[in-house]
Short mmCIF file of C-alpha atoms in Angstrom, two decimals:
data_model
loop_
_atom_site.label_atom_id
_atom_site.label_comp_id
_atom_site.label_asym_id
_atom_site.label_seq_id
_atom_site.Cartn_x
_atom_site.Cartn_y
_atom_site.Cartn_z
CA UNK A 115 36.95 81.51 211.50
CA UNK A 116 39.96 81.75 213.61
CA UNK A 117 41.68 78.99 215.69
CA UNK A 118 41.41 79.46 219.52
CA UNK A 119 45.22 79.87 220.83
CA UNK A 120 47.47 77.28 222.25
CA UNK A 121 49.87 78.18 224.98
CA UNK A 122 53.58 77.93 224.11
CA UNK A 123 55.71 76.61 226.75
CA UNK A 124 58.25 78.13 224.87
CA UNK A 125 57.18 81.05 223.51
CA UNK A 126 60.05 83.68 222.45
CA UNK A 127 58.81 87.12 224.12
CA UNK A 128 61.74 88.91 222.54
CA UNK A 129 59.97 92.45 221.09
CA UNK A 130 56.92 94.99 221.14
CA UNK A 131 54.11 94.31 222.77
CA UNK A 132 55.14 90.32 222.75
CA UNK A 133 58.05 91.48 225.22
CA UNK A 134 55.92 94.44 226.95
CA UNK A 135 53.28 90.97 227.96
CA UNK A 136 56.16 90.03 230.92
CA UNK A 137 55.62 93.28 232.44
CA UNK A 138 51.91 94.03 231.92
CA UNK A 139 50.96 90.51 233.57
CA UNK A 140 52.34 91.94 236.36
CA UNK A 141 50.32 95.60 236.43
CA UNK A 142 47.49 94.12 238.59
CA UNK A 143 47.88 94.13 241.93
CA UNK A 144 46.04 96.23 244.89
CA UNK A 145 46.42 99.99 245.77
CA UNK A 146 47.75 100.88 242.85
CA UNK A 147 46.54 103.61 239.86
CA UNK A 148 46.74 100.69 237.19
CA UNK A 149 44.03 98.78 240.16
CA UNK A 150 41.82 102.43 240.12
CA UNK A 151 41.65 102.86 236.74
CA UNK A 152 40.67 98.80 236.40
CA UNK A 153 37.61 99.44 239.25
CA UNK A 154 36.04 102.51 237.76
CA UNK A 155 35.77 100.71 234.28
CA UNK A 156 34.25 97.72 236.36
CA UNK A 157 31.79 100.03 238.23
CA UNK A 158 30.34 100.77 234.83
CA UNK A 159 30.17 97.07 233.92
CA UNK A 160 27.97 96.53 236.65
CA UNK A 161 26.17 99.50 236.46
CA UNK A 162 24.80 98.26 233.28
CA UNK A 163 24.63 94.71 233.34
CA UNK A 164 23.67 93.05 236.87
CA UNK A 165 25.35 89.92 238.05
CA UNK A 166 24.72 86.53 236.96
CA UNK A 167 25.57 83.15 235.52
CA UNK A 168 26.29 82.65 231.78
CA UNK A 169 27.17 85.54 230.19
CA UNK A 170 29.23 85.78 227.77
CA UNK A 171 31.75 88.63 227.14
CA UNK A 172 34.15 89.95 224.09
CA UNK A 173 37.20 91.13 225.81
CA UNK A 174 38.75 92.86 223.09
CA UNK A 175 42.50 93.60 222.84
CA UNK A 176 42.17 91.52 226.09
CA UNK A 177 46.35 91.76 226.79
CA UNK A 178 47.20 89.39 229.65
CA UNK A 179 44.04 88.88 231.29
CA UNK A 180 43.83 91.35 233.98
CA UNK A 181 39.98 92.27 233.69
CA UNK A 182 39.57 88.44 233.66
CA UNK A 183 39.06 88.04 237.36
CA UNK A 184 36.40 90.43 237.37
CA UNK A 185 34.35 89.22 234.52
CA UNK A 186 34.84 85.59 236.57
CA UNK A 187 33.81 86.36 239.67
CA UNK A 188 30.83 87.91 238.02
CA UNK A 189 29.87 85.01 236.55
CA UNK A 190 31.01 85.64 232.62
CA UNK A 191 32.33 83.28 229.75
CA UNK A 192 35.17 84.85 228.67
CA UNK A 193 36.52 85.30 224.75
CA UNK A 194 39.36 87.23 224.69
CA UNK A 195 41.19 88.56 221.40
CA UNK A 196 44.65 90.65 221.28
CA UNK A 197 47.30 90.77 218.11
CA UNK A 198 50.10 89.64 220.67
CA UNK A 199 51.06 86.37 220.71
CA UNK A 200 52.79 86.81 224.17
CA UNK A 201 49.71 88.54 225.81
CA UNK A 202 47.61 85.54 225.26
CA UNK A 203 50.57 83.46 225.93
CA UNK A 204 50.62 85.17 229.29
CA UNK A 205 47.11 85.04 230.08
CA UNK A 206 47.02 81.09 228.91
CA UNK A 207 49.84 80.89 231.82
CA UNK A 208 47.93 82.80 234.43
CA UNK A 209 44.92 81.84 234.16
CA UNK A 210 45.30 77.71 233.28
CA UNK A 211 42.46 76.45 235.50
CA UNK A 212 39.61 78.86 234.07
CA UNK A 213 40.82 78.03 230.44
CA UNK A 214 41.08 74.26 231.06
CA UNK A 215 37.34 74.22 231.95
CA UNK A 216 36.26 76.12 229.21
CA UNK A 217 35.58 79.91 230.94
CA UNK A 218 37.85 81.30 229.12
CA UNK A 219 38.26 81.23 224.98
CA UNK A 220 41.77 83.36 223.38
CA UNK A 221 41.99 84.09 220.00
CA UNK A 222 44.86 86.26 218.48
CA UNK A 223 43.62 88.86 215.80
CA UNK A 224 44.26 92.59 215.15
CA UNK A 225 41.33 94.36 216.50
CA UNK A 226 40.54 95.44 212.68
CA UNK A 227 40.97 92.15 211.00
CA UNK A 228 38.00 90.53 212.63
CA UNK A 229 35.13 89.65 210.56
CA UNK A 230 31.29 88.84 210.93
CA UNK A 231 32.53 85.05 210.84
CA UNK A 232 35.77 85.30 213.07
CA UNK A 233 34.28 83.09 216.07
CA UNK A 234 32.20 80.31 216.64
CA UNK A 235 30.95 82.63 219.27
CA UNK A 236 28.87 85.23 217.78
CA UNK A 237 26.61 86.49 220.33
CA UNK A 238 27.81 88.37 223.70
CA UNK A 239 26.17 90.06 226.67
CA UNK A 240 28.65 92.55 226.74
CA UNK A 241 32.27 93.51 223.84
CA UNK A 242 34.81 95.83 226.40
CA UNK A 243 37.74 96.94 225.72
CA UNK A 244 39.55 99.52 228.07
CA UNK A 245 42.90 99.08 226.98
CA UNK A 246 43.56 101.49 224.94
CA UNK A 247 43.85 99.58 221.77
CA UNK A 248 41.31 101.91 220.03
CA UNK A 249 43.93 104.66 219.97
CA UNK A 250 46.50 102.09 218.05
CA UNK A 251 43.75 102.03 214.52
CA UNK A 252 43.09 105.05 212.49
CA UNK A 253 39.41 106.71 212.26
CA UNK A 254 38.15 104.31 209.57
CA UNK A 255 39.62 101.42 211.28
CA UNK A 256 37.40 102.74 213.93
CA UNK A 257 33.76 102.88 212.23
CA UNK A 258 35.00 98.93 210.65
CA UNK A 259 36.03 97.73 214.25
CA UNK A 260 32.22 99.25 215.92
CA UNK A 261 30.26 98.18 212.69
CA UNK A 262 31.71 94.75 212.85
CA UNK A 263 31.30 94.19 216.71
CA UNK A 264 27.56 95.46 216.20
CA UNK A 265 27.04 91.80 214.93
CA UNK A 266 28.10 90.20 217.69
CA UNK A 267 26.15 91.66 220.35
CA UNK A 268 22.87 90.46 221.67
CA UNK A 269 19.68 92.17 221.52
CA UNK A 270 20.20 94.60 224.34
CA UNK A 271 23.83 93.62 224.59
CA UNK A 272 26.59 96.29 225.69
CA UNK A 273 29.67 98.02 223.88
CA UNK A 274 31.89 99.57 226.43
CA UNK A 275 35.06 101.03 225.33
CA UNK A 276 38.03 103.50 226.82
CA UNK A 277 39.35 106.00 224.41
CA UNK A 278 42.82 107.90 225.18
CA UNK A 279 41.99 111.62 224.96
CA UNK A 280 44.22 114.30 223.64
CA UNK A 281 44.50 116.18 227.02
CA UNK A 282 44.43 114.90 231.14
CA UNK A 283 44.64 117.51 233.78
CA UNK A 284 46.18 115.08 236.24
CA UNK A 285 49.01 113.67 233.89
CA UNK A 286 49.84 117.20 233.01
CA UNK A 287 49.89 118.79 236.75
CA UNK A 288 52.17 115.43 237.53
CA UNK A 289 54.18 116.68 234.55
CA UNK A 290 54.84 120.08 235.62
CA UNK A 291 55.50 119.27 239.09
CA UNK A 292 58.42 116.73 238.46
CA UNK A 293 59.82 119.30 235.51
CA UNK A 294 58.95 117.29 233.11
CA UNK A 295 57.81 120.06 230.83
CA UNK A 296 58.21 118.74 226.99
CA UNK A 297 56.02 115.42 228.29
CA UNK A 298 53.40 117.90 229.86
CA UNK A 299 52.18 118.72 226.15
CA UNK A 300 52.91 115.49 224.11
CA UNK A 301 49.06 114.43 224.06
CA UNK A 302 48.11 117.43 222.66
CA UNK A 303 49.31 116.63 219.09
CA UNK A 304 46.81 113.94 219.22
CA UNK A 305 48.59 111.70 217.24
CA UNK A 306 51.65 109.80 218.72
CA UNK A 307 54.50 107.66 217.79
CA UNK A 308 55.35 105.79 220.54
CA UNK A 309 58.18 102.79 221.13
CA UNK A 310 57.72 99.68 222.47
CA UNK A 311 60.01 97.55 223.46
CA UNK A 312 61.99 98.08 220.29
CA UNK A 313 59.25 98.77 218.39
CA UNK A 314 57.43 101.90 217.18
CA UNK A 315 53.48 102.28 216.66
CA UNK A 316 51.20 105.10 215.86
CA UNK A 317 48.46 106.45 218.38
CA UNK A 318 45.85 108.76 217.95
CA UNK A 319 43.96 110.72 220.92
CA UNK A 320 40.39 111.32 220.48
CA UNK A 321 38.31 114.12 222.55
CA UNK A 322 34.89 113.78 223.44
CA UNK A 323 33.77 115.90 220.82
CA UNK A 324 35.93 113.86 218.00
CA UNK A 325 34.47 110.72 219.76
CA UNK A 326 31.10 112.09 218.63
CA UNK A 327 31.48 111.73 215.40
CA UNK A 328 32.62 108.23 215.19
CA UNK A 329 29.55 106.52 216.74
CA UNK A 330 28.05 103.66 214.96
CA UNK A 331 24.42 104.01 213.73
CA UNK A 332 24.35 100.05 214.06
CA UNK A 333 24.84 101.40 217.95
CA UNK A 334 22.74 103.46 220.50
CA UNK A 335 24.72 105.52 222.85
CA UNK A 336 23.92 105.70 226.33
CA UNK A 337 26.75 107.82 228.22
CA UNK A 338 30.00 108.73 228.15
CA UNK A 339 32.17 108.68 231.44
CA UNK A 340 35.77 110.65 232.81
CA UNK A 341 38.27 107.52 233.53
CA UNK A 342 40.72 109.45 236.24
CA UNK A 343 40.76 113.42 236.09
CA UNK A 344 43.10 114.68 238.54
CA UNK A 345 44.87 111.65 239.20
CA UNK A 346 47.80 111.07 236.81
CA UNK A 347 47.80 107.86 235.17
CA UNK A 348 49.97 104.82 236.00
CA UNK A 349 52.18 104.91 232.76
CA UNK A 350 53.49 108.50 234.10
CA UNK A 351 55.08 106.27 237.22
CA UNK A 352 52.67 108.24 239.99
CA UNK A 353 52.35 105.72 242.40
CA UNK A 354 51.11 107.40 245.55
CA UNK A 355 50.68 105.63 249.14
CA UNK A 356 47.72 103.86 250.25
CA UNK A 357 46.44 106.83 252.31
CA UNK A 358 46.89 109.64 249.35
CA UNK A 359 45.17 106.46 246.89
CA UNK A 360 42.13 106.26 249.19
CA UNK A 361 41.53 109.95 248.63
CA UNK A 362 42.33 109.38 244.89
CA UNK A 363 39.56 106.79 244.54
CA UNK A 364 37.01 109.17 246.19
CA UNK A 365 37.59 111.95 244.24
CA UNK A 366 37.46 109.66 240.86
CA UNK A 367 34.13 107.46 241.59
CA UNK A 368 32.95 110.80 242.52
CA UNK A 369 33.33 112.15 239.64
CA UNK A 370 32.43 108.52 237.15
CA UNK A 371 28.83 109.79 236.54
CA UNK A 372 29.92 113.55 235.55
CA UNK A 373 30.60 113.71 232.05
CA UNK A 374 31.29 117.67 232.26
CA UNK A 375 34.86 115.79 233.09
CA UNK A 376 35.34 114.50 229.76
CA UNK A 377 37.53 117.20 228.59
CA UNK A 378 39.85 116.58 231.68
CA UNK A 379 39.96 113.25 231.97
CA UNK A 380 42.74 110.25 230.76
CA UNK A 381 40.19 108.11 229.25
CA UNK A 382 36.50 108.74 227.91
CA UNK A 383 34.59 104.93 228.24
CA UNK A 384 31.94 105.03 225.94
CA UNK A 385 28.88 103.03 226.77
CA UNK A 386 26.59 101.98 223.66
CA UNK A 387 23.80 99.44 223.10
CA UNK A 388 22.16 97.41 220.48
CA UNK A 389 18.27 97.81 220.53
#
């Protein structure tokens, strides 16, 4: 059973994703693509689970805390995990007075190195996890990670994760049209070495179809929705202005509930159950 985490006044954020933690606090803020992609994953939450008091979520590979304010405001208790010291170091900083009474519960742990006795907290409303940390662990990490959470969920209880697929139509049209023409076809050798801040990880895109065959049998599947389409995503540095972002949003919430986007989209959030 793991310790909750203690914020460190003095915490060193001098590599990888510890370092990356000073910038990503910072990704949440209004009319932006990093805001859009944060709304449409939100518009599912509710979608499936109405408002209320006491719930309790999983917010898995939880980074600094930027879905926190949603899940607040909605009325959740909030256990967040994320292998980063400096994430939850971070989200300890920003979000002090929700922690201090007890709404909020960190815990640092590789997604794949939690176990059916990691927390004290072993039954949630809802387990999310939109930040792409699925696409850091390796197919068989994958069935562990879904298996494992499968325990954790209430009766009726909600898995909701966003999977980085191998090909978006708006990142590569954003590509093209700043010449950016190598970068334009990276994601479609599905697997990825990436570097950050000074460090290098693997990551491995996953298409609908792949996505398929990795459900969990512990798990009932209920959709499958496009998380931006034509809209390149944030890390490509599109940052369009408020009036070309409004027509941005429309076209993307219009286009949530239409899974024939799948195979165009940045993201595929899965949506599963336990009966």
């Amino acid at each position: 059973m793991l310790k909750p985490y203690e914020y460190n006044k003095q915490f060193a954020y001098d590599s990888g994703w510890d370092k990356y933690a000073l910038s990503y606090s910072k990704l949440l803020r209004p009319d932006t693509i990093y805001s859009l992609t944060k709304d449409l994953a939100h518009d599912i939450v509710k979608h499936y689970i109405p408002e209320g008091k006491n719930k309790k979520v999983l917010d898995l590979n939880c980074g600094t805390g930027n879905d926190f304010p949603f899940f607040l405001s909605e009325g959740y208790k909030i256990v967040g995990t994320d292998g980063s010291g400096g994430m939850l170091n971070k989200a300890c900083e920003s979000y002090q007075k929700a922690y201090k009474k007890g709404n909020i519960r960190l815990y640092q742990s590789m997604m794949e190195d939690l176990g059916k006795a990691t927390f004290k907290e072993n039954q949630f409303d809802l387990i999310y996890s939109i930040t792409g940390g699925y696409s850091y662990i390796d197919d068989d990490s994958f069935l562990k990670v879904n298996q494992i959470l499968s325990n954790y969920l209430k009766k009726g209880g909600y898995l909701i994760t966003a999977h980085l697929t191998p090909f978006c139509l708006g990142e590569f049209l954003y590509r093209i049209k700043s010449r950016q023409f190598g970068a334009s076809l990276l994601r479609l050798k599905k697997t990825l070495t990436v570097p950050i801040k000074g460090e290098r990880y693997r990551m491995y895109l996953r298409s609908n179809r792949k996505l398929k065959k990795l459900r969990t049998k512990e798990l009932e599947f209920c959709s499958a929705h496009p998380i931006l389409t034509t809209t390149a995503p944030y890390q490509t540095g599109y940052a369009p202005n408020v009036k070309k972002l409004k027509r941005r949003r429309e076209v993307e919430f219009g286009r949530l509930f239409k899974p024939v986007y799948n195979t165009i989209a940045d993201q595929i959030l899965i949506v599963e159950q336990k009966k």
